Short mmCIF file of C-alpha atoms in Angstrom, two decimals:
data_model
loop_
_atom_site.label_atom_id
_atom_site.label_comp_id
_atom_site.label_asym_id
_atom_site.label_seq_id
_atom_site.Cartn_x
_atom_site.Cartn_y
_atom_site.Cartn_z
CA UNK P 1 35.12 144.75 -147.46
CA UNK P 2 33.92 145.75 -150.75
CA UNK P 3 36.20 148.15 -152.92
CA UNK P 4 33.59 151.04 -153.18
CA UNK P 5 35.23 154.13 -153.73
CA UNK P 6 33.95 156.91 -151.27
CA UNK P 7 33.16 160.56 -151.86
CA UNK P 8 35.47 162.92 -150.37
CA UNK P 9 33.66 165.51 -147.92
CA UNK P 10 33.86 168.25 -150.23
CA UNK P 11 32.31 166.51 -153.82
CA UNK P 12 29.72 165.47 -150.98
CA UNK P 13 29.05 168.76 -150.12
CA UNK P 14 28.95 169.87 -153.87
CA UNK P 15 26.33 167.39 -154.68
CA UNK P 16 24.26 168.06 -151.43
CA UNK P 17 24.06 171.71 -152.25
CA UNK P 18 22.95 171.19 -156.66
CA UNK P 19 20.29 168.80 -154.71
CA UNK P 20 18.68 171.59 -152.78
CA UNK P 21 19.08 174.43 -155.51
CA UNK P 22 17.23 171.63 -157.99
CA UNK P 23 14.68 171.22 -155.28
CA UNK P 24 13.79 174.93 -154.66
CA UNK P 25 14.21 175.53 -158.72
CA UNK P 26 11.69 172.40 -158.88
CA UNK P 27 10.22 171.56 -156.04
CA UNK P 28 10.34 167.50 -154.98
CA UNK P 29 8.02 166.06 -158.10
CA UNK P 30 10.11 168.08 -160.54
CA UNK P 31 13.24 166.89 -159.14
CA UNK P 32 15.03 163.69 -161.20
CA UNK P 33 17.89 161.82 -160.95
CA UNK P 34 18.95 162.53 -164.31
CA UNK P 35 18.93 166.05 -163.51
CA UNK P 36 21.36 165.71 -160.30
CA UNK P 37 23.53 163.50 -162.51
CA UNK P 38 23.76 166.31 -165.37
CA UNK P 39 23.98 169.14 -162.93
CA UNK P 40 26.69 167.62 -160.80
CA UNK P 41 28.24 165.67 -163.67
CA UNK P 42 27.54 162.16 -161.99
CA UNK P 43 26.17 158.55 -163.24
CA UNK P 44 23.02 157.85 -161.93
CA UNK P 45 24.35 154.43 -160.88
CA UNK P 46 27.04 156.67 -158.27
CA UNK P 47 23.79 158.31 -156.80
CA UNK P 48 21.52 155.26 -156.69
CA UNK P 49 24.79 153.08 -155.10
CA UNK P 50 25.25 155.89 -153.09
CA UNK P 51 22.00 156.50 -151.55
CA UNK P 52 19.86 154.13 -152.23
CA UNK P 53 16.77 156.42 -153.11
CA UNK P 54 15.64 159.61 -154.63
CA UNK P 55 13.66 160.10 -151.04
CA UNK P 56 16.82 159.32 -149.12
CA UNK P 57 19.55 161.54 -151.43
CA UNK P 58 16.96 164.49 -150.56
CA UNK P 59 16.81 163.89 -146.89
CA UNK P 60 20.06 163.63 -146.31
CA UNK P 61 21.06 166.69 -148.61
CA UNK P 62 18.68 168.73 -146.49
CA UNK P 63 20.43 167.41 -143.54
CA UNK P 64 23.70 168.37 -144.39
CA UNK P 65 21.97 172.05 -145.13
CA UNK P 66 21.13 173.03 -141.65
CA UNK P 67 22.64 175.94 -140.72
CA UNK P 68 21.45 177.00 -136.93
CA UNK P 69 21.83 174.43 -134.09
CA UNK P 70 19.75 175.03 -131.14
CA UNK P 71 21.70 172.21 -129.36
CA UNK P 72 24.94 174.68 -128.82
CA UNK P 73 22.72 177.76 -127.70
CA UNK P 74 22.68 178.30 -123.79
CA UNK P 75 22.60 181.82 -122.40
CA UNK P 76 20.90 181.69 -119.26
CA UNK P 77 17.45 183.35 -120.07
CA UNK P 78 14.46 182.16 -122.39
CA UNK P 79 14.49 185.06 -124.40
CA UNK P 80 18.32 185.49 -124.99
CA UNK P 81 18.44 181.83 -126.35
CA UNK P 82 15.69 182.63 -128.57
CA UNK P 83 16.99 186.38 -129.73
CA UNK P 84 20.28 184.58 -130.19
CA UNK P 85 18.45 181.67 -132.50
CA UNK P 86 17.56 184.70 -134.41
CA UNK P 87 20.82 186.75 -134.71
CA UNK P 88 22.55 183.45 -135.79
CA UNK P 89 20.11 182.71 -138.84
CA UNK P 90 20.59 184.29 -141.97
CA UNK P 91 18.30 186.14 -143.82
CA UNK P 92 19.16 184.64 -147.52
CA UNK P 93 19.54 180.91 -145.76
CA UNK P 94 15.80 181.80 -144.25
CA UNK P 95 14.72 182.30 -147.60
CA UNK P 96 16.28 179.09 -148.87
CA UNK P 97 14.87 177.37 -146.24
CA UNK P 98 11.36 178.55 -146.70
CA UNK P 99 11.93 177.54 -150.39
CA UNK P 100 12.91 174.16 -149.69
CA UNK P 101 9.76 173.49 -147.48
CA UNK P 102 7.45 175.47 -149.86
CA UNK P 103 9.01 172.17 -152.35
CA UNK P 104 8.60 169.71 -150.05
CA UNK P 105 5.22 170.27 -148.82
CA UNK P 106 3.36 168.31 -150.92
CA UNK P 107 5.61 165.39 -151.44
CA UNK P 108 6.12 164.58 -147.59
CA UNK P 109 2.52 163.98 -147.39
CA UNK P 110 2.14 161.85 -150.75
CA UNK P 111 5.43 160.07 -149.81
CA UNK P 112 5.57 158.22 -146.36
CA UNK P 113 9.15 157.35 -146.82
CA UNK P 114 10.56 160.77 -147.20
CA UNK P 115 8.26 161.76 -144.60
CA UNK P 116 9.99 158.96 -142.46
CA UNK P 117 13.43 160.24 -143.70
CA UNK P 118 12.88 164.07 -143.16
CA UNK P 119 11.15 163.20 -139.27
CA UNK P 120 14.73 161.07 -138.44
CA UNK P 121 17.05 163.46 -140.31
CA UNK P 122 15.81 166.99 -139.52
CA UNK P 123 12.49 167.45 -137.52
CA UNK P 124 13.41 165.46 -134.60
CA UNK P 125 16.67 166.46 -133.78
CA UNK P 126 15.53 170.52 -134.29
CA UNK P 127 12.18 169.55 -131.76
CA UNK P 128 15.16 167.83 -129.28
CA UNK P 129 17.00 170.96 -129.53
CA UNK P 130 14.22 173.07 -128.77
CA UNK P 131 12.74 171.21 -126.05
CA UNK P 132 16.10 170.77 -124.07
CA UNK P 133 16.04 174.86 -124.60
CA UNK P 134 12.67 174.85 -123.20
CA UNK P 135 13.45 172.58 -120.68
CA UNK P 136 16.04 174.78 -118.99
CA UNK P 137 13.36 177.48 -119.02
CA UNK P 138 10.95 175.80 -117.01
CA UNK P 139 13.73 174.17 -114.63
CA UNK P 140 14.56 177.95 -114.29
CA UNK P 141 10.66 178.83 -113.50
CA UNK P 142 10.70 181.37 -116.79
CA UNK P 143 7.89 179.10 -117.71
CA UNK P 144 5.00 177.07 -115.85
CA UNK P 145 5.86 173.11 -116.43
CA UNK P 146 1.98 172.68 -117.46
CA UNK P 147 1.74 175.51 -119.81
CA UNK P 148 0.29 174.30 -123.11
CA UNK P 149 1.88 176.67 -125.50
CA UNK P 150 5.11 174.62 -124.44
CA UNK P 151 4.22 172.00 -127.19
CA UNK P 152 3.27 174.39 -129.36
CA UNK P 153 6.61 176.24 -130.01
CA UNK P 154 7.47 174.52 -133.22
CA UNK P 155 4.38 175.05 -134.88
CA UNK P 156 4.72 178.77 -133.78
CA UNK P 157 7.80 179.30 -135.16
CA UNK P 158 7.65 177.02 -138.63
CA UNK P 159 4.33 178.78 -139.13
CA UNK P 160 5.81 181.91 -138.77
CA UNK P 161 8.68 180.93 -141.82
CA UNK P 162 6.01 179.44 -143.48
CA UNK P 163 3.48 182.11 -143.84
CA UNK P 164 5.35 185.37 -143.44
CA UNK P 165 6.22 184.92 -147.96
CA UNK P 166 2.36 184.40 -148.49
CA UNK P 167 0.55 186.13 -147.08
CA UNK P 168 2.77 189.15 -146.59
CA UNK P 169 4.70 188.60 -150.21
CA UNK P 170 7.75 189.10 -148.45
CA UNK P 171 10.29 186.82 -146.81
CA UNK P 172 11.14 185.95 -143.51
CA UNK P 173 14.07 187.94 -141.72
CA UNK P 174 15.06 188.90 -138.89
CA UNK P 175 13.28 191.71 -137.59
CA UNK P 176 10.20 189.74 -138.44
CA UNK P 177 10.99 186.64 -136.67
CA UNK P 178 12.12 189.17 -133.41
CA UNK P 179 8.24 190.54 -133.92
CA UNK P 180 6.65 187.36 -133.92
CA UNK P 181 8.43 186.12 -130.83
CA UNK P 182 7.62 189.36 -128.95
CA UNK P 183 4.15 189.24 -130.38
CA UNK P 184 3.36 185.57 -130.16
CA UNK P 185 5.53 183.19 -128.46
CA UNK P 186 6.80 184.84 -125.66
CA UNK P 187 3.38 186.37 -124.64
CA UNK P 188 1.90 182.30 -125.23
CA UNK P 189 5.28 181.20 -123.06
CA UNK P 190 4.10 184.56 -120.35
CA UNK P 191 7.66 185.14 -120.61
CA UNK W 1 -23.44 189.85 -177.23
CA UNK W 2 -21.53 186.67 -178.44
CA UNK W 3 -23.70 183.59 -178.36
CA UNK W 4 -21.30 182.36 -175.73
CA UNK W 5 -22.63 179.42 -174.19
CA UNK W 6 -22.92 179.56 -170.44
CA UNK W 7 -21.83 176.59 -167.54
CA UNK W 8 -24.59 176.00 -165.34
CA UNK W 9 -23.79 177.00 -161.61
CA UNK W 10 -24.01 173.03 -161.27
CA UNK W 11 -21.47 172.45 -163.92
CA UNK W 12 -19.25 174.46 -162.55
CA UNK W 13 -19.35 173.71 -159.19
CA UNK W 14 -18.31 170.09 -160.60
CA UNK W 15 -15.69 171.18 -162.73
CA UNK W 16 -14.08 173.20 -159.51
CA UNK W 17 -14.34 170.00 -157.07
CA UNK W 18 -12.25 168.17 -159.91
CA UNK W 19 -10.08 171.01 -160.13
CA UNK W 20 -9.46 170.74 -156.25
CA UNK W 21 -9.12 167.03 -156.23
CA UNK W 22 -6.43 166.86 -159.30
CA UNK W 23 -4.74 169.83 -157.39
CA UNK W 24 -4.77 167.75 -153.75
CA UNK W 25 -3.85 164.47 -155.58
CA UNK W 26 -0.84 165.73 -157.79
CA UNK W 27 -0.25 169.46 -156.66
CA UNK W 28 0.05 172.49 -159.07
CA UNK W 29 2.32 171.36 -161.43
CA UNK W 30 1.08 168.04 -161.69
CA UNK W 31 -2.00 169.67 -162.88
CA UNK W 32 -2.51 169.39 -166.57
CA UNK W 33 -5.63 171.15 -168.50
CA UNK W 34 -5.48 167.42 -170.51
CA UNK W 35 -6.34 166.01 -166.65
CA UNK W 36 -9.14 168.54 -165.87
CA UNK W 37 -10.83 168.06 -169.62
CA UNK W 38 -10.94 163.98 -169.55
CA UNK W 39 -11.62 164.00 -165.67
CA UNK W 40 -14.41 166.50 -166.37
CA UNK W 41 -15.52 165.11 -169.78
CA UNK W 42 -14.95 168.46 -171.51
CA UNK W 43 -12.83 170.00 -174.26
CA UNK W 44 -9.82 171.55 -173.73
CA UNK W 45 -11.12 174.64 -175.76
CA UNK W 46 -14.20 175.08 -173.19
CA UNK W 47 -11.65 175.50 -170.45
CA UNK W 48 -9.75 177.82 -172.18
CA UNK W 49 -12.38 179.99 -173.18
CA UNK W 50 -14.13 180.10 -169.98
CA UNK W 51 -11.11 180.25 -168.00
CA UNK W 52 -7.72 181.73 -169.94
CA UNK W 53 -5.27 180.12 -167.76
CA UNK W 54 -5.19 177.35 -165.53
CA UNK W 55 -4.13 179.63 -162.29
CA UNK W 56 -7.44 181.73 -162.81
CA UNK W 57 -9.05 178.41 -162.96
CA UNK W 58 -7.48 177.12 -159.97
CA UNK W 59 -7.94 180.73 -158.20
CA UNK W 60 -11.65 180.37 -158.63
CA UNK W 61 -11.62 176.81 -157.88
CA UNK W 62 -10.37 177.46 -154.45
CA UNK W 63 -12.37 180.23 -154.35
CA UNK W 64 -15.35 178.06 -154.55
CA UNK W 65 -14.12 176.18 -151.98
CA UNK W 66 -14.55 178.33 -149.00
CA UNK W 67 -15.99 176.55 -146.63
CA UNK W 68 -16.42 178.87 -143.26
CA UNK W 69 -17.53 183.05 -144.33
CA UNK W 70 -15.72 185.19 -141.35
CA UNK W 71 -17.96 188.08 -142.48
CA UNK W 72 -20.72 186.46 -140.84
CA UNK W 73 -19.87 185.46 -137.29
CA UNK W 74 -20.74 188.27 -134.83
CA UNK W 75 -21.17 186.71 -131.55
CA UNK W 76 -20.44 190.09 -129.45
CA UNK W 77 -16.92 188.56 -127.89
CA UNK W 78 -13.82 187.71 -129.43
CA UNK W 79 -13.39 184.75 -127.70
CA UNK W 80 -17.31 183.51 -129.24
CA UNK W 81 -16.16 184.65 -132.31
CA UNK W 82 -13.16 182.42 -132.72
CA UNK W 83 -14.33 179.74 -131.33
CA UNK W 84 -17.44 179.89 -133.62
CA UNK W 85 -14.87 179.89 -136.66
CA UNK W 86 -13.66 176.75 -134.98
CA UNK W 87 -17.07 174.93 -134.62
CA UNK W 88 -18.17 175.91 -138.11
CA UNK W 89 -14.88 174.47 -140.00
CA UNK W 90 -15.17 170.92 -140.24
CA UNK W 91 -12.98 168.48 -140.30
CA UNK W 92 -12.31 166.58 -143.57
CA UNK W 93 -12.44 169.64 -145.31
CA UNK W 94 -10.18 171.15 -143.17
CA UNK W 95 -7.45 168.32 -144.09
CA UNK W 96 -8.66 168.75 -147.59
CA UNK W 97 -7.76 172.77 -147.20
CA UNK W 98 -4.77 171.44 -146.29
CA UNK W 99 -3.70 169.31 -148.95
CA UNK W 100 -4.79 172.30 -151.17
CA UNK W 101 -2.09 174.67 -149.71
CA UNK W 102 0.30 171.43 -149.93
CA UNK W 103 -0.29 171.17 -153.27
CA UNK W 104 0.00 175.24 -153.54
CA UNK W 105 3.20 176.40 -151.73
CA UNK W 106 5.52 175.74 -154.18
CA UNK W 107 3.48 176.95 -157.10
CA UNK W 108 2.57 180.15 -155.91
CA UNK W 109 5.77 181.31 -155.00
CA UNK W 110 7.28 180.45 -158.93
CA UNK W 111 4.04 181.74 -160.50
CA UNK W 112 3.23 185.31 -159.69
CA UNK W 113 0.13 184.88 -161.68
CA UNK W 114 -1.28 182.36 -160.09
CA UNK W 115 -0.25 184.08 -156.54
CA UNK W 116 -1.93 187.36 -157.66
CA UNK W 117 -4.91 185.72 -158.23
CA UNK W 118 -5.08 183.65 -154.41
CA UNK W 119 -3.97 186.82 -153.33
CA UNK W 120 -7.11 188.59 -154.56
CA UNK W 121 -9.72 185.64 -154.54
CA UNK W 122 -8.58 184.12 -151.23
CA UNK W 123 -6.32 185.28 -149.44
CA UNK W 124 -7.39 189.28 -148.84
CA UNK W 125 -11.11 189.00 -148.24
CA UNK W 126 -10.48 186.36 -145.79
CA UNK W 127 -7.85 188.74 -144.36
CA UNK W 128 -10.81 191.48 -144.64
CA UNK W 129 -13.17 189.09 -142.61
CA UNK W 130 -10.44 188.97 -139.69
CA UNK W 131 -9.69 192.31 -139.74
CA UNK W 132 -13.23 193.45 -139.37
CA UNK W 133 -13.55 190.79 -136.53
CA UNK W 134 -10.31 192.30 -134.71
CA UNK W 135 -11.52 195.44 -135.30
CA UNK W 136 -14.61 194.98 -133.37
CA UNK W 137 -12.61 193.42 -130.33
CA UNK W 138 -10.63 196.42 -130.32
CA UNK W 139 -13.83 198.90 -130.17
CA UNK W 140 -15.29 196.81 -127.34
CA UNK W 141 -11.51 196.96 -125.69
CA UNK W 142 -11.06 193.34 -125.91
CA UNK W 143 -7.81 193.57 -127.30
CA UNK W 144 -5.76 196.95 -127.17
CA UNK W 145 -5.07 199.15 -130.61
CA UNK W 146 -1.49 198.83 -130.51
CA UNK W 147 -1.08 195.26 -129.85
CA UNK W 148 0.99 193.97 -132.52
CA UNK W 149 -0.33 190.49 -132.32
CA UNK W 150 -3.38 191.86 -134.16
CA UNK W 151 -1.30 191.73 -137.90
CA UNK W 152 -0.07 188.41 -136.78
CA UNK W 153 -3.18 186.43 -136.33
CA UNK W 154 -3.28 185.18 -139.82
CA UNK W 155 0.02 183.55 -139.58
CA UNK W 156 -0.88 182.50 -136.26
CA UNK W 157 -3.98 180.50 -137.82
CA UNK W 158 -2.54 179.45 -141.21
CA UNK W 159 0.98 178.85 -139.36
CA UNK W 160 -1.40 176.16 -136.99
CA UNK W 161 -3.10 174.54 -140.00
CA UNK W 162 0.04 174.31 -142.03
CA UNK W 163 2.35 172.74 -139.48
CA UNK W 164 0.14 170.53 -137.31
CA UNK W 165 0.70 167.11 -139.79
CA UNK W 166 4.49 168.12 -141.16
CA UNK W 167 5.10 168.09 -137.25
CA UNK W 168 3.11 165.93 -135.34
CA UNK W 169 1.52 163.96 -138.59
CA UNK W 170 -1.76 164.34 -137.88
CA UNK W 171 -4.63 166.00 -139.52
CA UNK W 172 -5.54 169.41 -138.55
CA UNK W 173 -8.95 169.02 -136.25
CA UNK W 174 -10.92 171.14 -133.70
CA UNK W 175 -9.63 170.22 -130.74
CA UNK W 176 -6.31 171.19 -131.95
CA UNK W 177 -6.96 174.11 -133.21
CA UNK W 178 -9.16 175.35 -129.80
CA UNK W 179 -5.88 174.50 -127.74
CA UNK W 180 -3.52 176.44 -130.22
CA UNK W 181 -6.04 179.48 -129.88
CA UNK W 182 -6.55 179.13 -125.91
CA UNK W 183 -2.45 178.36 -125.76
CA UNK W 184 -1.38 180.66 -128.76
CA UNK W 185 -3.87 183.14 -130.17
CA UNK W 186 -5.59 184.34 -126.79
CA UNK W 187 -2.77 184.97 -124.70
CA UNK W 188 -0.60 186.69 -127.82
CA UNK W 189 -3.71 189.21 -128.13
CA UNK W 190 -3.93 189.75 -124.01
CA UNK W 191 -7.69 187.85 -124.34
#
């Protein structure tokens, strides 16, 4: 086995977290290597032996970022888990969030590997989560097994994170997010 | 009056398409004035004179761009209405819209200038154009006053457009986006 020294947990963490400030200062084009180096005071031969790709250091700094996980939430009713999904978020992460995809929107679609990277990483394990969560609900007969909105859960809620800064020119919280689901998804659910 | 020399509508309806296409290509702040003057065979001077800044050229770009006038569908049902919107956007420009916002999100939320102008050019007569066409669903008591789905169909519709390829990686089309409003948008507004 090769001699490759490791990064502890915590300079991990470090560099994870000046990776996602750079990308919400700079969104994913204005993002370099050089800067990650400078800002977390690292050779950019530690983060290409480390990760292989700019595309791959993002993804997996994103990754590390997620704060909420639907996976653990389980409180016997439709709407609790999904009231619950909102207590646990935070307002200022929201905002971070909704910077971070704001800076990655274009670059996912010009870039089929971080595309690829961000589906793996973070997409598909949050649309698990969610449809084990919706799942129970229909196994519970909250909500018909053939009712369409069922697929459309994730697109109701990212759009809601997504849109809420522009056209409103504020940003998402809380009491927004517990307006849109009594608005919106629970009415498209007929919860 | 300053012997200011004039575009022809022709002119500028080409210099706006290249506007759009350097914006889908490379996204706002890949977009250079140097790009739009040797793309569009013109000085760098012209654009500044005609335009000041490169967001009020970009607002007015998109602004040219608007494919589908809400303003003018009045089918006597809300349901006729939407759909009508639906049959009326087409396709490829409906990806192209939204490679546009792609291209957009990031810049809009760093450059209030440049989200002042959307805001104004874009984003509130279109919001006008829905509101009239909720208001008239609420006269004919389609859809009650105080539903409070009514402020939320714009991030219902945006929200669709936005997510359907960063989720399922697909273009936008209209058979999507008649499910999401039979699924999403009907049921939210009790149609």
């Amino acid at each position: 086995m090769a001699a490759r020294s490791r990064l502890t947990p915590e300079r991990e963490s470090e560099l994870y977290e000046a990776v996602l400030d750079l990308l919400r200062e700079a969104g994913y084009d204005g993002l370099t290597m050089d800067a990650v180096a400078s800002r977390t005071h690292s050779s950019k031969a530690t983060l290409y032996r480390q990760w292989g790709s700019k595309a791959e250091l993002v993804a997996k700094a994103l990754r590390s970022n997620k704060p909420v996980s639907l996976a653990e939430i389980d409180t016997g009713s439709l709407r609790g888990d999904f009231l619950t999904m909102v207590e646990r978020s935070d307002t200022c992460q929201m905002e971070k969030d909704s910077a971070l995809m704001r800076g990655l929107a274009h670059a996912v679609h010009e870039n089929p590997d971080l595309h690829q990277a961000l589906r793996e990483l973070l997409i598909e394990p949050e649309m698990t989560g969610l449809d084990e969560l919706l799942r129970r609900a229909v196994d519970r007969g909250e909500v018909r097994a053939d009712n369409p909105a069922l697929k459309l859960v994730p697109h109701m809620l990212i759009g809601a994170v997504v849109t809420r800064p522009l056209i409103d020119d504020r940003p998402v919280d809380q009491e927004f997010l517990a307006t849109y689901l009594d608005a919106v998804v629970f009415p498209a659910l007929g919860v």
